[in-house]
Amino acid sequence: MRYARILLSFMLLVHGACATTAGEELPGRARTSGHTRLVVLHGEEDGENLHPYTVMVAPYRLSKSKRRGDECSGVHLGPRLVLTAAHCVCEPRQVGKSLVIDRLGCSKLAVVTVPSERPSQEVEGYSELQTRIYRGEVRPHPKLNIPFDNPERAVLMGTADLAVIFLENPVESRFPAIQLADFEPREGQDILVAGYGQSGTRSEKYGLRTHGRNRLTQVLKLTERKLIVADSGAHVLPGDSGGPCIVQQEGKPPLLVGIAMMEGDYEGQRVSFFTNTYTYRDWLREELGRTSM
Amino acid sequence: VVLYGEIDTENRFPAVVTVSPFRTPGKRIVEECSGVVISPRLILTAGHCLCQLRQGAAPEGALRCEPYAVVTTFIQEPSKTVPGEVELRTHVHKGRVRPHPDLHRQSHSPRQPGLADLAVVLLEGAVRGGVAAIPLADSEVRDGETVAMVGYGYDELIGGRYGNRRFSRNKIAKDSASSVGEILFELPGMRIYSGDEGGPCLRETQEGLQLVGILTQGSNEGSTFTSTYPYRSWLSAELRNAAAKGPPLE
């Protein structure tokens, strides 16, 4: 959560420098005046509401002053179920000499903000936003275990960075939940990422969804099979954690293949890491089944 | 002392809006300002938010204003199901930009706000979301008076969340260094953020809020606002013009 975000931000700083120099070569730069290059790397604003199942997630706290810096993304997976990254709702704790994120550090409750956008009747091309707030029980994956001493180890050694939030009330939305893919995406497959991440520059605020295209470059066998995106399209940033990695085939509904874990350097490349939801499909189906009981 | 202000979670200042140039197709503009509803169809903001000096042009008549602006209201309501949480609803509006006539007559930059750094946006329809307009103050702001400043500004340090409106209260001082000291006032030690410019300075009375000024300049050292009282005849004319447009379309 907050500690996680500090680490992620540290990695972002490293990448901020890369982004500035690499920015010139990126396609689709300077889409709108005022956007920085980092934003383009991150994707663009989801002004057409293409990913309405992407929601905001934060641990539930009674004290609002503590809310800043621990906000993430998530996906609406079922009527009362939201899926996110476990590190968004679970705090690292000291185990022996090292820091670990596991089930024992998880918040009991999380808050989910579901945004609903409608095109404005009055101003052409603009949309209006209404948010709804839900609360639910945090249920981390039983195998959640992320060594958190450094970001590299977190990615390489971590497993099951997933948690579902079992909502007290069903989501009232005009938009359907996202479906789980019943396959593992192949290397080279086009993917979409979406989330509420912020680059930390003054041009972005949490609460505006961005999205972008990229390519799945590798399915890497570490302690688990992780999805690795290392191409020149949109990457994840702090705040995108828990957001979806999507495969969308023409004329078909979008399918969820991954949940954003973090971004960083891997073998000298800028990469985004996603937890492979196909690996954890049995647990996800079980959790979905619980919500319909 | 730098004041960060509080987030307006209790929806005390719904008449404070964001203002940005209208663009097709409607991408949200990153460089947006704040503004204030002064009648159901009239929004007041800082002139430089919607009018900018053309590069390389002569100072005389070199200011170019956006023809249209987009005004967004943000209504925050406590969640019915989750205690302590706030739900957000936005409404967008479009209107014509009408700068103060004297805004054009000077060299102007955000670093050196000059005379009449004000503009109104005349909406096509009434402002929605049940927002009540804030009346103009019927007297000049006094040296040492405490005013509430409200805006949508933020930076990396305080963090930005879409729709977060901040307010803080501050004692004001006459700007002795300014050549137009009767119009510009300082908010010593108060920091305003990118996005706060155009937002209102409000006198809080038992009868309700009154508008005393518009934030026109911010820096790390302090902030400056333009008193609206000296411009009351222009504002009254704009208010009459807005009212003469007939009943606003709801």
GROMACS .gro file of N, CA and C in nm, chain A residues 31-35 44-45 47-48 56 59-62 64 67-68 71 111 113 117-118 120-135 168-169 198 200-209, chain B residues 18 20-32 70 77 79 81-94 123-126 128 152-164 194-195:
model
  306
   31ARG      N    1  -0.058   1.414  -2.862
   31ARG     CA    2  -0.196   1.397  -2.903
   31ARG      C    3  -0.278   1.522  -2.872
   32THR      N    4  -0.259   1.570  -2.751
   32THR     CA    5  -0.329   1.691  -2.711
   32THR      C    6  -0.225   1.783  -2.649
   33SER      N    7  -0.236   1.909  -2.675
   33SER     CA    8  -0.140   2.002  -2.618
   33SER      C    9  -0.147   1.995  -2.466
   34GLY      N   10  -0.036   2.009  -2.402
   34GLY     CA   11  -0.035   2.009  -2.257
   34GLY      C   12  -0.005   1.873  -2.196
   35HIS      N   13  -0.017   1.767  -2.273
   35HIS     CA   14   0.017   1.636  -2.218
   35HIS      C   15   0.167   1.616  -2.225
   44GLU      N   16  -0.353   0.705  -2.301
   44GLU     CA   17  -0.430   0.829  -2.308
   44GLU      C   18  -0.560   0.816  -2.232
   45GLU      N   19  -0.624   0.928  -2.209
   45GLU     CA   20  -0.747   0.925  -2.131
   45GLU      C   21  -0.854   0.843  -2.202
   47GLY      N   22  -1.150   0.856  -2.283
   47GLY     CA   23  -1.262   0.948  -2.300
   47GLY      C   24  -1.385   0.882  -2.359
   48GLU      N   25  -1.366   0.769  -2.427
   48GLU     CA   26  -1.481   0.702  -2.488
   48GLU      C   27  -1.538   0.592  -2.397
   56MET      N   28  -1.173   0.207  -0.914
   56MET     CA   29  -1.069   0.253  -0.821
   56MET      C   30  -1.079   0.173  -0.691
   59PRO      N   31  -0.765   0.069   0.041
   59PRO     CA   32  -0.803   0.008   0.168
   59PRO      C   33  -0.900   0.101   0.240
   60TYR      N   34  -0.995   0.046   0.311
   60TYR     CA   35  -1.093   0.129   0.383
   60TYR      C   36  -1.029   0.181   0.510
   61ARG      N   37  -1.032   0.312   0.525
   61ARG     CA   38  -0.978   0.375   0.646
   61ARG      C   39  -1.081   0.473   0.697
   62LEU      N   40  -1.093   0.479   0.826
   62LEU     CA   41  -1.187   0.577   0.883
   62LEU      C   42  -1.128   0.717   0.875
   64LYS      N   43  -0.962   0.994   0.687
   64LYS     CA   44  -0.943   1.032   0.547
   64LYS      C   45  -0.804   1.087   0.520
   67ARG      N   46  -0.563   0.869   0.341
   67ARG     CA   47  -0.600   0.810   0.213
   67ARG      C   48  -0.501   0.834   0.099
   68ARG      N   49  -0.428   0.943   0.104
   68ARG     CA   50  -0.344   0.975  -0.009
   68ARG      C   51  -0.231   0.874  -0.026
   71GLU      N   52  -0.388   0.457  -0.341
   71GLU     CA   53  -0.498   0.431  -0.431
   71GLU      C   54  -0.452   0.348  -0.550
  111VAL      N   55  -1.238  -0.008  -0.011
  111VAL     CA   56  -1.338   0.078  -0.072
  111VAL      C   57  -1.317   0.077  -0.223
  113THR      N   58  -1.445   0.250  -0.580
  113THR     CA   59  -1.517   0.359  -0.645
  113THR      C   60  -1.547   0.319  -0.789
  117GLU      N   61  -1.964   0.698  -1.665
  117GLU     CA   62  -1.957   0.816  -1.751
  117GLU      C   63  -2.069   0.812  -1.852
  118ARG      N   64  -2.127   0.928  -1.877
  118ARG     CA   65  -2.229   0.941  -1.982
  118ARG      C   66  -2.189   1.057  -2.071
  120SER      N   67  -2.221   1.397  -2.246
  120SER     CA   68  -2.297   1.516  -2.210
  120SER      C   69  -2.403   1.544  -2.315
  121GLN      N   70  -2.523   1.580  -2.269
  121GLN     CA   71  -2.630   1.618  -2.362
  121GLN      C   72  -2.608   1.762  -2.410
  122GLU      N   73  -2.527   1.835  -2.334
  122GLU     CA   74  -2.516   1.977  -2.357
  122GLU      C   75  -2.390   2.016  -2.434
  123VAL      N   76  -2.281   1.949  -2.406
  123VAL     CA   77  -2.154   1.985  -2.470
  123VAL      C   78  -2.103   1.866  -2.550
  124GLU      N   79  -2.105   1.883  -2.681
  124GLU     CA   80  -2.069   1.773  -2.770
  124GLU      C   81  -1.925   1.728  -2.746
  125GLY      N   82  -1.907   1.599  -2.737
  125GLY     CA   83  -1.773   1.546  -2.722
  125GLY      C   84  -1.725   1.536  -2.579
  126TYR      N   85  -1.803   1.587  -2.485
  126TYR     CA   86  -1.764   1.580  -2.343
  126TYR      C   87  -1.854   1.480  -2.271
  127SER      N   88  -1.803   1.429  -2.160
  127SER     CA   89  -1.885   1.336  -2.083
  127SER      C   90  -1.897   1.383  -1.939
  128GLU      N   91  -1.998   1.330  -1.872
  128GLU     CA   92  -2.020   1.362  -1.731
  128GLU      C   93  -1.998   1.237  -1.648
  129LEU      N   94  -1.952   1.259  -1.527
  129LEU     CA   95  -1.910   1.147  -1.443
  129LEU      C   96  -1.995   1.139  -1.317
  130GLN      N   97  -2.031   1.018  -1.282
  130GLN     CA   98  -2.093   0.996  -1.152
  130GLN      C   99  -2.024   0.878  -1.088
  131THR      N  100  -1.980   0.893  -0.964
  131THR     CA  101  -1.915   0.781  -0.899
  131THR      C  102  -2.007   0.720  -0.794
  132ARG      N  103  -1.993   0.591  -0.773
  132ARG     CA  104  -2.062   0.520  -0.666
  132ARG      C  105  -1.957   0.449  -0.581
  133ILE      N  106  -1.978   0.453  -0.451
  133ILE     CA  107  -1.880   0.396  -0.359
  133ILE      C  108  -1.935   0.266  -0.301
  134TYR      N  109  -1.851   0.165  -0.297
  134TYR     CA  110  -1.889   0.037  -0.239
  134TYR      C  111  -1.780  -0.005  -0.140
  135ARG      N  112  -1.821  -0.086  -0.044
  135ARG     CA  113  -1.723  -0.138   0.050
  135ARG      C  114  -1.732  -0.289   0.047
  168GLU      N  115  -2.034  -0.551  -0.020
  168GLU     CA  116  -2.154  -0.561   0.064
  168GLU      C  117  -2.280  -0.548  -0.020
  169ASN      N  118  -2.271  -0.468  -0.127
  169ASN     CA  119  -2.387  -0.448  -0.215
  169ASN      C  120  -2.344  -0.471  -0.360
  198GLN      N  121  -0.113   0.752  -1.207
  198GLN     CA  122  -0.068   0.890  -1.225
  198GLN      C  123   0.081   0.888  -1.250
  200GLY      N  124   0.262   1.130  -1.171
  200GLY     CA  125   0.324   1.216  -1.072
  200GLY      C  126   0.353   1.355  -1.126
  201THR      N  127   0.330   1.377  -1.253
  201THR     CA  128   0.344   1.512  -1.305
  201THR      C  129   0.215   1.587  -1.275
  202ARG      N  130   0.217   1.717  -1.287
  202ARG     CA  131   0.101   1.795  -1.247
  202ARG      C  132  -0.012   1.785  -1.348
  203SER      N  133   0.011   1.714  -1.456
  203SER     CA  134  -0.094   1.707  -1.558
  203SER      C  135  -0.193   1.595  -1.531
  204GLU      N  136  -0.172   1.518  -1.426
  204GLU     CA  137  -0.263   1.406  -1.404
  204GLU      C  138  -0.319   1.404  -1.263
  205LYS      N  139  -0.443   1.363  -1.254
  205LYS     CA  140  -0.507   1.348  -1.124
  205LYS      C  141  -0.561   1.207  -1.113
  206TYR      N  142  -0.558   1.154  -0.991
  206TYR     CA  143  -0.621   1.024  -0.967
  206TYR      C  144  -0.771   1.043  -0.982
  207GLY      N  145  -0.833   0.952  -1.054
  207GLY     CA  146  -0.977   0.965  -1.075
  207GLY      C  147  -1.010   0.977  -1.222
  208LEU      N  148  -0.908   0.994  -1.305
  208LEU     CA  149  -0.929   0.994  -1.450
  208LEU      C  150  -0.864   0.868  -1.506
  209ARG      N  151  -0.943   0.791  -1.580
  209ARG     CA  152  -0.892   0.664  -1.630
  209ARG      C  153  -0.814   0.684  -1.760
  311THR      N  154  -1.467   2.426  -1.238
  311THR     CA  155  -1.347   2.435  -1.321
  311THR      C  156  -1.384   2.498  -1.455
  313SER      N  157  -1.222   2.562  -1.854
  313SER     CA  158  -1.114   2.535  -1.949
  313SER      C  159  -1.161   2.571  -2.089
  314PRO      N  160  -1.069   2.596  -2.181
  314PRO     CA  161  -1.110   2.627  -2.317
  314PRO      C  162  -1.186   2.509  -2.378
  315PHE      N  163  -1.289   2.538  -2.458
  315PHE     CA  164  -1.364   2.432  -2.527
  315PHE      C  165  -1.279   2.377  -2.640
  316ARG      N  166  -1.272   2.247  -2.650
  316ARG     CA  167  -1.195   2.181  -2.755
  316ARG      C  168  -1.280   2.072  -2.820
  317THR      N  169  -1.262   2.054  -2.950
  317THR     CA  170  -1.327   1.943  -3.020
  317THR      C  171  -1.219   1.847  -3.068
  318PRO      N  172  -1.233   1.717  -3.053
  318PRO     CA  173  -1.332   1.651  -2.969
  318PRO      C  174  -1.297   1.668  -2.822
  319GLY      N  175  -1.399   1.667  -2.739
  319GLY     CA  176  -1.386   1.712  -2.601
  319GLY      C  177  -1.290   1.638  -2.511
  320LYS      N  178  -1.162   1.655  -2.538
  320LYS     CA  179  -1.064   1.599  -2.444
  320LYS      C  180  -1.056   1.694  -2.326
  321ARG      N  181  -1.045   1.637  -2.208
  321ARG     CA  182  -1.029   1.723  -2.092
  321ARG      C  183  -0.898   1.798  -2.104
  322ILE      N  184  -0.904   1.925  -2.074
  322ILE     CA  185  -0.785   2.007  -2.085
  322ILE      C  186  -0.707   1.998  -1.955
  323VAL      N  187  -0.580   1.973  -1.970
  323VAL     CA  188  -0.497   1.956  -1.853
  323VAL      C  189  -0.480   2.089  -1.779
  324GLU      N  190  -0.456   2.195  -1.856
  324GLU     CA  191  -0.429   2.325  -1.794
  324GLU      C  192  -0.561   2.395  -1.767
  325GLU      N  193  -0.630   2.352  -1.663
  325GLU     CA  194  -0.758   2.414  -1.637
  325GLU      C  195  -0.749   2.508  -1.518
  363VAL      N  196  -1.553   2.556  -2.142
  363VAL     CA  197  -1.631   2.449  -2.079
  363VAL      C  198  -1.621   2.468  -1.928
  370GLU      N  199  -2.134   1.424  -0.260
  370GLU     CA  200  -2.235   1.386  -0.162
  370GLU      C  201  -2.185   1.269  -0.079
  372SER      N  202  -2.159   0.923   0.079
  372SER     CA  203  -2.210   0.793   0.036
  372SER      C  204  -2.316   0.745   0.135
  374THR      N  205  -2.402   0.434   0.167
  374THR     CA  206  -2.372   0.299   0.215
  374THR      C  207  -2.238   0.288   0.287
  375VAL      N  208  -2.141   0.375   0.255
  375VAL     CA  209  -2.010   0.364   0.320
  375VAL      C  210  -1.980   0.493   0.397
  376PRO      N  211  -1.982   0.484   0.532
  376PRO     CA  212  -1.961   0.604   0.613
  376PRO      C  213  -1.827   0.670   0.583
  377GLY      N  214  -1.828   0.802   0.574
  377GLY     CA  215  -1.704   0.876   0.557
  377GLY      C  216  -1.658   0.888   0.412
  378GLU      N  217  -1.724   0.820   0.321
  378GLU     CA  218  -1.685   0.828   0.181
  378GLU      C  219  -1.777   0.923   0.106
  379VAL      N  220  -1.723   0.980  -0.002
  379VAL     CA  221  -1.794   1.083  -0.076
  379VAL      C  222  -1.809   1.041  -0.222
  380GLU      N  223  -1.930   1.058  -0.274
  380GLU     CA  224  -1.954   1.028  -0.415
  380GLU      C  225  -1.954   1.159  -0.495
  381LEU      N  226  -1.916   1.148  -0.619
  381LEU     CA  227  -1.895   1.266  -0.703
  381LEU      C  228  -1.987   1.264  -0.824
  382ARG      N  229  -2.041   1.380  -0.857
  382ARG     CA  230  -2.119   1.391  -0.979
  382ARG      C  231  -2.077   1.519  -1.051
  383THR      N  232  -2.050   1.508  -1.178
  383THR     CA  233  -2.009   1.627  -1.254
  383THR      C  234  -2.116   1.664  -1.357
  384HIS      N  235  -2.123   1.793  -1.388
  384HIS     CA  236  -2.207   1.841  -1.497
  384HIS      C  237  -2.120   1.932  -1.583
  385VAL      N  238  -2.128   1.916  -1.714
  385VAL     CA  239  -2.049   2.006  -1.799
  385VAL      C  240  -2.141   2.103  -1.873
  386HIS      N  241  -2.089   2.223  -1.898
  386HIS     CA  242  -2.164   2.330  -1.962
  386HIS      C  243  -2.072   2.400  -2.059
  387LYS      N  244  -2.131   2.461  -2.159
  387LYS     CA  245  -2.051   2.536  -2.255
  387LYS      C  246  -2.102   2.680  -2.256
  416LEU      N  247  -2.310   3.110  -2.004
  416LEU     CA  248  -2.351   2.974  -2.039
  416LEU      C  249  -2.471   2.973  -2.134
  417GLU      N  250  -2.477   2.867  -2.215
  417GLU     CA  251  -2.591   2.849  -2.306
  417GLU      C  252  -2.717   2.812  -2.229
  418GLY      N  253  -2.701   2.736  -2.122
  418GLY     CA  254  -2.815   2.700  -2.037
  418GLY      C  255  -2.779   2.725  -1.891
  419ALA      N  256  -2.874   2.706  -1.803
  419ALA     CA  257  -2.847   2.730  -1.661
  419ALA      C  258  -2.749   2.627  -1.607
  421ARG      N  259  -2.620   2.341  -1.388
  421ARG     CA  260  -2.696   2.229  -1.334
  421ARG      C  261  -2.634   2.175  -1.205
  445TYR      N  262  -0.947   2.429  -0.742
  445TYR     CA  263  -0.922   2.288  -0.778
  445TYR      C  264  -0.774   2.259  -0.798
  446GLY      N  265  -0.689   2.351  -0.751
  446GLY     CA  266  -0.546   2.333  -0.775
  446GLY      C  267  -0.487   2.218  -0.695
  447TYR      N  268  -0.373   2.172  -0.741
  447TYR     CA  269  -0.302   2.065  -0.672
  447TYR      C  270  -0.160   2.060  -0.727
  448ASP      N  271  -0.075   1.986  -0.660
  448ASP     CA  272   0.057   1.958  -0.715
  448ASP      C  273   0.099   1.818  -0.672
  449GLU      N  274   0.223   1.783  -0.706
  449GLU     CA  275   0.269   1.647  -0.677
  449GLU      C  276   0.270   1.619  -0.527
  450LEU      N  277   0.296   1.724  -0.449
  450LEU     CA  278   0.310   1.705  -0.306
  450LEU      C  279   0.177   1.675  -0.237
  451ILE      N  280   0.076   1.756  -0.266
  451ILE     CA  281  -0.052   1.734  -0.198
  451ILE      C  282  -0.134   1.629  -0.273
  452GLY      N  283  -0.093   1.597  -0.393
  452GLY     CA  284  -0.163   1.494  -0.469
  452GLY      C  285  -0.287   1.549  -0.533
  453GLY      N  286  -0.326   1.492  -0.641
  453GLY     CA  287  -0.444   1.539  -0.709
  453GLY      C  288  -0.545   1.427  -0.723
  454ARG      N  289  -0.668   1.458  -0.690
  454ARG     CA  290  -0.773   1.362  -0.716
  454ARG      C  291  -0.880   1.438  -0.792
  455TYR      N  292  -0.925   1.379  -0.900
  455TYR     CA  293  -1.020   1.446  -0.987
  455TYR      C  294  -1.142   1.490  -0.906
  456GLY      N  295  -1.177   1.616  -0.916
  456GLY     CA  296  -1.295   1.667  -0.847
  456GLY      C  297  -1.268   1.721  -0.708
  457ASN      N  298  -1.144   1.706  -0.658
  457ASN     CA  299  -1.114   1.757  -0.525
  457ASN      C  300  -1.105   1.910  -0.525
  487SER      N  301  -0.136   2.521  -0.932
  487SER     CA  302  -0.182   2.523  -1.070
  487SER      C  303  -0.326   2.473  -1.072
  488GLY      N  304  -0.414   2.549  -1.128
  488GLY     CA  305  -0.555   2.510  -1.129
  488GLY      C  306  -0.639   2.592  -1.034
   0.00000   0.00000   0.00000
